[in-house]
XYZ file of C-alpha atoms in Angstrom:
531
model
C 43.722 34.269 54.999
C 42.455 36.662 57.642
C 43.966 35.696 60.991
C 43.963 38.119 63.878
C 47.165 39.359 65.449
C 45.873 38.089 68.801
C 45.533 34.579 67.385
C 49.089 34.600 66.053
C 50.352 35.905 69.382
C 48.526 33.109 71.219
C 50.129 30.556 68.893
C 53.624 31.963 69.423
C 53.183 32.188 73.170
C 51.838 28.664 73.658
C 53.397 26.652 70.831
C 55.440 24.539 73.255
C 52.417 23.856 75.444
C 50.255 20.761 75.752
C 47.443 21.096 73.204
C 44.932 19.117 75.257
C 45.670 21.151 78.353
C 45.324 24.380 76.382
C 41.972 23.243 75.011
C 40.677 22.719 78.549
C 42.248 25.587 80.440
C 43.213 28.365 78.013
C 41.743 31.778 78.766
C 38.902 32.489 76.345
C 39.320 35.598 74.244
C 36.885 36.527 71.487
C 39.780 37.919 69.462
C 41.527 34.529 69.464
C 40.360 31.751 67.147
C 41.146 28.994 69.641
C 40.301 26.075 67.343
C 42.609 27.402 64.647
C 45.310 28.237 67.186
C 45.283 24.735 68.684
C 45.503 23.179 65.216
C 48.513 25.378 64.468
C 50.255 24.566 67.738
C 49.733 20.851 67.127
C 50.911 21.203 63.528
C 54.010 23.166 64.499
C 54.968 20.595 67.129
C 54.726 17.828 64.520
C 56.573 19.918 61.954
C 59.570 20.344 64.276
C 60.367 16.703 63.565
C 58.867 16.161 60.129
C 59.392 19.586 58.537
C 62.007 21.418 60.634
C 62.734 24.006 57.941
C 59.058 24.899 57.749
C 58.810 24.980 61.546
C 61.606 27.560 61.610
C 59.226 30.088 60.045
C 56.631 32.044 61.963
C 53.414 32.408 60.018
C 53.339 29.027 58.261
C 49.840 27.548 58.405
C 49.505 23.824 59.076
C 46.590 21.601 58.039
C 44.609 19.353 60.414
C 46.320 16.414 62.108
C 45.500 13.767 59.477
C 46.957 15.877 56.666
C 50.170 16.386 58.634
C 50.471 12.630 59.060
C 50.043 12.035 55.325
C 52.222 14.806 53.896
C 55.801 14.258 52.766
C 58.634 14.664 55.218
C 61.358 17.220 54.664
C 63.837 14.489 53.763
C 61.698 12.858 51.061
C 60.654 16.254 49.681
C 64.283 17.353 49.391
C 65.101 14.068 47.686
C 62.483 14.683 45.018
C 63.768 18.233 44.599
C 67.255 16.909 43.879
C 65.989 14.390 41.348
C 63.866 17.035 39.614
C 66.767 19.496 39.463
C 69.018 16.896 37.879
C 66.396 15.952 35.307
C 65.929 19.487 34.040
C 69.629 20.327 34.132
C 69.647 22.699 37.109
C 72.401 20.614 38.631
C 75.862 21.144 37.252
C 77.144 18.154 39.184
C 77.913 14.622 38.115
C 75.636 12.308 36.182
C 75.257 9.939 39.113
C 72.195 10.452 41.256
C 74.343 10.346 44.406
C 71.246 10.849 46.514
C 71.220 10.119 50.204
C 69.371 10.954 53.350
C 70.672 11.439 56.866
C 69.103 11.908 60.248
C 70.374 14.595 62.594
C 68.409 14.417 65.778
C 64.803 15.323 65.170
C 65.350 16.559 61.644
C 65.915 14.574 58.485
C 67.988 16.074 55.722
C 69.212 15.001 52.316
C 72.463 15.330 50.466
C 71.774 15.680 46.731
C 73.816 16.806 43.779
C 71.318 19.656 43.504
C 70.367 20.339 47.092
C 67.751 23.091 47.373
C 68.460 25.956 49.760
C 66.824 25.933 53.145
C 63.236 27.060 53.294
C 64.089 30.473 54.694
C 65.888 31.447 51.526
C 64.158 34.037 49.390
C 66.244 33.461 46.283
C 65.535 30.685 43.805
C 69.220 30.241 42.992
C 70.646 26.893 44.084
C 74.188 25.868 44.817
C 75.603 22.613 43.501
C 78.825 21.397 45.087
C 79.485 24.988 46.129
C 78.822 26.424 42.655
C 75.830 28.577 41.736
C 73.222 26.849 39.579
C 70.500 28.997 38.058
C 66.985 27.510 38.187
C 65.475 26.812 34.798
C 62.196 25.740 33.235
C 58.711 25.389 34.672
C 57.350 22.963 37.241
C 53.642 22.127 37.287
C 52.360 20.219 40.318
C 48.914 18.905 39.387
C 48.139 17.562 42.873
C 49.327 20.370 45.122
C 47.894 19.192 48.448
C 49.650 20.701 51.455
C 52.464 21.779 49.149
C 55.511 20.291 50.877
C 56.905 18.536 47.802
C 56.087 21.537 45.633
C 57.799 23.987 47.983
C 61.107 22.125 47.690
C 60.971 21.225 44.009
C 59.909 24.731 42.949
C 63.240 26.171 44.136
C 64.989 24.360 41.302
C 62.757 25.955 38.650
C 62.425 29.429 37.238
C 58.678 29.173 37.624
C 56.327 26.898 39.546
C 52.590 26.311 39.204
C 50.667 24.669 42.047
C 47.292 23.183 41.025
C 44.780 21.995 43.624
C 41.031 21.423 43.384
C 40.262 22.142 47.062
C 39.942 25.909 47.649
C 40.979 25.811 51.314
C 44.243 24.031 50.458
C 44.921 26.609 47.756
C 44.380 29.357 50.298
C 46.827 27.724 52.711
C 49.366 27.100 49.938
C 49.213 30.682 48.675
C 49.857 31.924 52.214
C 52.661 29.443 52.914
C 54.524 29.882 49.627
C 54.769 33.590 50.354
C 55.859 32.899 53.954
C 58.585 30.576 52.638
C 59.893 33.155 50.176
C 58.602 31.414 47.052
C 57.438 34.468 45.162
C 58.030 32.926 41.732
C 55.139 30.471 42.012
C 51.467 30.633 41.076
C 48.646 28.909 42.957
C 45.752 27.697 40.815
C 42.454 26.392 42.177
C 41.470 23.942 39.478
C 40.973 20.359 38.362
C 44.139 18.478 37.404
C 42.653 16.857 34.305
C 41.159 20.099 33.013
C 44.326 22.075 33.675
C 46.418 19.419 31.937
C 44.152 19.444 28.884
C 44.637 23.177 28.439
C 48.426 23.098 28.787
C 50.339 23.581 25.526
C 52.219 20.598 24.129
C 55.923 20.566 24.864
C 56.998 20.720 21.210
C 54.233 22.237 19.086
C 52.496 24.139 21.856
C 49.794 26.740 21.468
C 51.720 29.956 21.073
C 48.872 32.111 22.245
C 47.127 30.868 25.333
C 47.761 28.244 27.962
C 45.453 26.978 30.677
C 42.973 29.175 32.435
C 42.490 28.816 36.152
C 41.145 30.468 39.245
C 44.487 31.915 40.309
C 45.230 33.252 43.742
C 47.611 35.449 45.688
C 49.809 38.055 44.044
C 48.594 36.905 40.631
C 44.934 37.124 41.587
C 44.188 39.331 38.591
C 45.177 36.458 36.355
C 48.821 35.449 35.834
C 50.383 35.108 32.470
C 53.773 33.602 32.044
C 55.978 32.080 29.447
C 56.432 28.425 30.389
C 59.864 28.570 28.862
C 61.276 31.677 30.469
C 59.116 31.860 33.561
C 58.150 35.510 33.180
C 54.998 36.550 34.988
C 52.967 39.488 33.790
C 49.679 40.957 34.925
C 46.562 40.053 32.989
C 42.837 39.868 33.464
C 42.012 36.775 31.443
C 43.676 34.162 33.675
C 45.643 32.584 30.847
C 49.254 31.485 30.559
C 51.085 32.514 27.417
C 53.275 29.483 26.836
C 55.057 28.655 23.562
C 56.013 25.280 25.024
C 54.749 23.085 27.817
C 56.192 22.704 31.314
C 59.591 21.163 31.825
C 58.371 18.796 34.519
C 54.930 17.739 35.709
C 54.649 16.235 39.190
C 51.736 14.170 40.467
C 50.970 12.541 43.800
C 47.615 10.870 43.065
C 45.161 10.648 45.969
C 45.050 7.068 47.199
C 41.322 6.819 47.811
C 38.711 5.300 45.518
C 35.319 6.769 44.625
C 33.900 5.454 47.911
C 36.629 7.053 50.023
C 38.348 3.755 50.848
C 42.141 3.553 50.870
C 43.683 2.177 47.706
C 47.071 2.078 46.027
C 46.419 0.656 42.556
C 47.345 3.346 40.025
C 44.058 3.095 38.128
C 42.069 3.561 41.346
C 43.893 6.731 42.414
C 42.922 10.281 41.488
C 43.980 11.420 38.968
C 44.447 8.178 37.031
C 47.993 8.417 35.702
C 47.512 5.426 33.408
C 44.609 7.133 31.671
C 46.454 10.455 31.454
C 49.876 9.066 30.554
C 49.910 9.973 26.865
C 48.685 13.498 27.523
C 51.192 14.014 30.337
C 54.060 12.960 28.087
C 52.821 15.209 25.293
C 52.795 18.226 27.600
C 56.051 17.928 29.557
C 59.653 16.900 29.015
C 59.562 14.939 32.257
C 56.770 13.472 34.369
C 57.456 12.439 37.959
C 54.827 10.402 39.801
C 54.830 9.627 43.508
C 53.156 6.273 44.157
C 52.392 4.024 47.091
C 55.302 1.960 48.462
C 52.859 -0.954 48.481
C 52.982 -1.208 44.696
C 54.993 -3.888 42.918
C 57.532 -1.804 41.017
C 57.860 -4.425 38.274
C 54.137 -4.371 37.550
C 54.178 -0.587 37.739
C 56.883 -0.412 35.076
C 54.998 -2.917 32.932
C 51.740 -0.966 33.286
C 53.315 2.381 32.418
C 55.269 0.984 29.483
C 58.434 2.023 27.687
C 58.193 5.670 28.757
C 59.624 4.802 32.192
C 63.120 6.248 32.566
C 63.803 5.975 36.304
C 62.400 4.179 39.341
C 63.331 5.419 42.821
C 62.503 3.318 45.868
C 62.742 5.766 48.757
C 63.025 4.718 52.402
C 63.828 6.558 55.607
C 64.714 4.844 58.855
C 64.555 1.527 56.962
C 60.852 2.035 56.208
C 59.836 2.247 52.564
C 58.004 5.562 52.131
C 57.354 6.018 48.438
C 57.881 4.791 44.929
C 58.918 7.510 42.481
C 58.600 6.897 38.763
C 60.094 9.238 36.169
C 58.613 9.096 32.667
C 59.618 10.781 29.423
C 59.607 10.347 25.671
C 62.975 12.074 25.401
C 65.905 10.427 23.677
C 69.587 10.835 24.383
C 69.928 13.384 21.572
C 67.039 15.462 22.936
C 68.593 15.385 26.378
C 71.891 16.628 24.963
C 70.131 19.356 22.985
C 68.218 20.704 25.971
C 66.003 23.417 24.535
C 65.882 25.697 27.554
C 68.649 27.937 26.159
C 70.729 28.064 29.317
C 74.354 27.280 29.996
C 73.586 24.568 32.559
C 75.203 21.223 31.842
C 72.700 18.755 30.283
C 72.529 15.231 31.630
C 72.230 11.750 30.192
C 68.857 11.022 31.779
C 67.744 8.382 29.303
C 69.320 5.415 27.600
C 69.194 4.512 23.930
C 69.003 0.796 24.778
C 65.678 1.162 26.583
C 67.170 0.475 29.993
C 65.759 1.967 33.184
C 67.701 3.562 36.004
C 66.921 2.035 39.399
C 67.816 3.909 42.582
C 67.377 2.358 46.028
C 67.705 4.971 48.773
C 67.575 4.588 52.541
C 69.007 7.503 54.513
C 72.722 7.551 53.561
C 72.626 4.246 51.670
C 72.291 4.466 47.882
C 72.311 1.703 45.277
C 72.161 3.018 41.697
C 72.027 0.665 38.713
C 70.211 -0.068 35.456
C 67.828 -2.792 34.395
C 66.988 -3.984 30.905
C 63.596 -4.327 29.303
C 63.412 -7.830 30.775
C 63.888 -6.475 34.312
C 67.370 -7.956 34.721
C 70.258 -5.923 36.111
C 72.503 -4.558 33.376
C 75.051 -2.563 35.311
C 75.924 -0.895 38.565
C 77.200 2.674 38.643
C 79.259 1.780 41.717
C 82.968 1.593 40.909
C 83.689 -0.991 43.615
C 81.808 -3.782 41.829
C 84.236 -6.623 41.218
C 82.542 -8.505 38.439
C 79.916 -11.201 38.132
C 79.624 -14.509 39.970
C 78.333 -17.842 38.827
C 74.767 -18.552 39.957
C 75.852 -21.882 41.437
C 78.055 -20.026 43.898
C 75.370 -17.637 45.072
C 74.589 -19.474 48.325
C 76.586 -21.046 51.101
C 76.149 -24.790 51.274
C 75.886 -25.043 55.048
C 76.123 -22.963 58.194
C 79.671 -24.112 58.796
C 81.005 -22.820 55.492
C 81.906 -19.260 54.649
C 80.698 -17.565 51.494
C 84.133 -18.131 49.957
C 84.459 -21.631 51.394
C 87.601 -20.990 53.411
C 86.381 -20.353 56.952
C 83.293 -19.764 58.999
C 81.497 -16.524 58.103
C 82.321 -13.649 60.429
C 79.671 -11.084 59.471
C 75.992 -11.148 58.582
C 74.152 -8.469 56.590
C 70.498 -7.571 56.159
C 69.791 -5.333 53.127
C 67.788 -2.177 53.733
C 64.086 -1.832 52.971
C 64.567 -0.302 49.515
C 66.873 -3.079 48.352
C 64.552 -5.714 49.786
C 61.737 -4.220 47.722
C 63.896 -3.963 44.602
C 65.057 -7.577 44.970
C 68.495 -6.879 43.459
C 70.286 -9.454 45.598
C 72.615 -10.808 42.900
C 73.827 -7.260 42.306
C 74.935 -7.025 45.936
C 77.002 -10.188 45.518
C 78.712 -8.772 42.442
C 79.297 -5.387 44.044
C 80.933 -6.846 47.148
C 82.525 -9.933 45.603
C 85.965 -8.972 46.877
C 84.663 -9.354 50.435
C 83.396 -12.852 49.698
C 79.776 -11.783 50.148
C 77.232 -14.552 49.539
C 73.613 -15.237 50.327
C 72.951 -17.740 53.093
C 70.202 -19.378 51.067
C 68.268 -18.641 47.871
C 65.256 -17.197 49.714
C 66.800 -15.896 52.913
C 67.796 -12.439 51.624
C 70.520 -12.500 54.275
C 74.207 -12.318 53.418
C 77.473 -13.352 55.065
C 81.125 -12.538 54.481
C 84.496 -13.251 55.992
C 85.556 -9.592 55.923
C 83.677 -6.589 57.265
C 81.935 -4.405 54.648
C 81.919 -0.928 56.157
C 79.351 0.637 53.828
C 76.996 -2.218 53.151
C 73.542 -0.740 52.339
C 71.703 -2.166 55.314
C 72.359 -3.514 58.781
C 75.595 -5.309 59.660
C 76.163 -7.839 62.443
C 79.134 -9.738 63.833
C 78.443 -13.458 64.075
C 79.074 -15.025 67.497
C 77.682 -18.480 66.784
C 75.886 -20.536 64.148
C 73.778 -23.395 65.439
C 71.269 -25.959 64.325
C 68.074 -26.655 66.240
C 69.372 -29.509 68.390
C 69.052 -29.023 72.156
C 72.765 -29.379 72.879
C 73.706 -27.036 70.053
C 71.218 -24.445 71.201
C 72.326 -24.659 74.821
C 75.949 -24.044 73.864
C 75.219 -21.247 71.381
C 72.817 -19.400 73.689
C 74.805 -19.790 76.879
C 74.470 -16.607 78.937
C 71.805 -15.073 76.680
C 68.481 -14.349 78.407
C 66.984 -11.900 75.906
C 67.424 -11.285 72.207
C 65.965 -9.615 69.134
C 64.711 -12.424 66.890
C 64.006 -12.347 63.146
C 63.013 -15.215 60.859
C 63.763 -15.443 57.134
C 62.720 -18.482 55.111
C 62.197 -20.418 58.339
C 59.270 -22.714 59.244
C 58.618 -21.214 62.686
C 57.192 -17.733 63.429
C 59.006 -15.387 65.796
C 56.589 -15.900 68.706
C 56.894 -19.683 68.570
C 60.675 -19.565 68.248
C 60.989 -17.150 71.158
C 58.883 -19.481 73.285
C 61.015 -22.472 72.304
C 64.237 -20.617 73.089
C 62.801 -19.139 76.319
C 64.223 -15.716 75.560
C 62.809 -12.304 76.415
C 62.615 -9.597 73.773
C 65.331 -6.936 73.470
C 68.953 -6.777 74.535
C 72.141 -6.649 72.495
C 71.867 -10.095 70.905
C 70.280 -10.511 67.463
C 69.233 -13.984 66.369
C 68.417 -14.684 62.716
C 66.599 -17.936 62.025
C 66.896 -19.062 58.423
C 67.448 -21.978 56.057
C 70.674 -22.748 54.199
C 70.941 -23.769 50.562
C 71.040 -27.432 51.653
C 67.795 -27.017 53.569
C 69.271 -26.971 57.069
C 67.450 -24.793 59.611
C 69.951 -22.666 61.517
C 70.132 -19.840 64.014
C 72.772 -17.179 63.584
C 73.561 -15.486 66.895
C 74.967 -12.026 66.257
C 75.741 -8.578 67.649
C 74.998 -5.386 65.749
C 78.072 -3.540 64.497
C 76.236 -0.412 63.260
C-alpha cells in the first residue's frame, strides 16, 4: 500500500489525540491522507486494549471501526494458536489442553502449552515450557479477514496461507504480516470454496499442482510451496506444489445471510461449513471452525456429525465470545504416526471410543473433560475429582440445610459463562465433592458448600444470610443494607420487581441471589463477593 511518509508522521504524532477534535481542527496538508490517518489513530487506540501486541508495532494498518469491533481479541487469538499448535504436534508439552486467559490491565493474554511468541518476534520458532518447539506443517485460513487469528496461529506452522476474497483486506493483510515479521506466509486473494476445491487431498494428494490464486506481496510472481515442508520457491504460474494437503484448515464463516442480515446458523454463514465438511476433512488433517457463541453446542455437534473431536467454549471477562469446533477423520493410530517427519511429540487428540473433548475456558478458569456420543460426561481430566454422587443428592432440600446436610452453607458459587453454556453442572459436583458442593435446586445453576473452594471456575461469595420472602425474615436479613446487586435464578420475580419490593438501590458490596430450592421454597441468599 502506498502511504506517504507525511501521513505516517501525522499518525505517530497524533495517535494519542482525540480523533473527533483532530477531524475538526487538524491542519490540512495535501501530503497527508487525513481520512486514512484518522482511521489509523482510532484503530490504534482501540488496539491498545484489544490487540496490545499489534499496537506495539509502528506501521500496522487497522481497518475501519466496525471491523475492529468484530475482529478477534489478542487473548482469543492466542488461545486458538495454542490449540492449533497442540493439534499439529508443535507443542512438546503435556496432553492436557491447560489453556487459560488472564487480564493484565488493558491487555489480555493467554497461557497455553504452546504459547506463540509476541507479535514483534521475527522467528517462527516457539517455546513450550521453556523448551524450543519447531513449527511444523501448513496452516490454511480460508476466511482471512483482518488476519488477527491467522497472525497468531501461523507462528506455530512452518508455512501459512491466508485466503480472502476482498482485495482491500488482502492488501492490508500482506502489509501487516510483513510488519509483524511473518515472512513465511502467503496472502491469496481468492474464493474460499474455489481455493479449497483445488487443494490436494491430505493422503492421496495431487503431486504436481495445488491451488492457483491471485497471490500478493513477496510472492507476487506466484508462490509455490510444498504443503508438507513449507518451502517457498519463485514461480510464474501461481500454483502450489503440494504432495499432501494442509495440516490444519481454519474457518471463521461470515455471519451474514445473502441479504446482509446478521445470522449465526451454520448453514446461513459464508462459507457453509456443513456443505463443505466432507471436502474440508478430505483436504486437511484438522479443521478448526470458529462459530457464534449463540449456537447450541449440542445441536452443532449433532449437525457436524462424528467428525467432531473437540469443542471449546471460550469466554473472556465472563462473556462467551466464541464456539470453537475441531473436526478430523484421524484415528488414534494416525495421530501417533504423525506423518510430518519431525521429532515433535505427537498427541492423543482423538479417542477410539468416539468421545469428544470439551473445554470450557474463561480467563484463568479451565474445565476440561470428555463427553460420549450421547452427550453425557464420561470423565474429567482434573485430578481433584473425588468420584460420582447419587442424583438424589444433587440438590439441597431447603435453605437451612448445607449441601452435606451438616450445617448451614457458608459459600455460594456461580459458574462462569462457559460452564453455564456447557451445562456440565453434575461434573462440578463430582469434581468438588470433597468440599460438599451441591446445587441449590435442579434449575438454579447455583452451588453452595460448607468449605471455601479457592479455584472454583466462576464467582464465589460468602453467605451472610438465607431468608424466605416473609416480611419479618426479610427485615432481619437485610438489616443495614440499602443497596445491593441482585440476580434471579429460577425465581418467579424479575430483578426490577424484586428490587422494588426490597426497596434497595443498585450497587454496593452486597450480592443477593433469589432462587428456588429443591423443595420449591423461594429464598434470597444475601452474600458478599470473595473474589
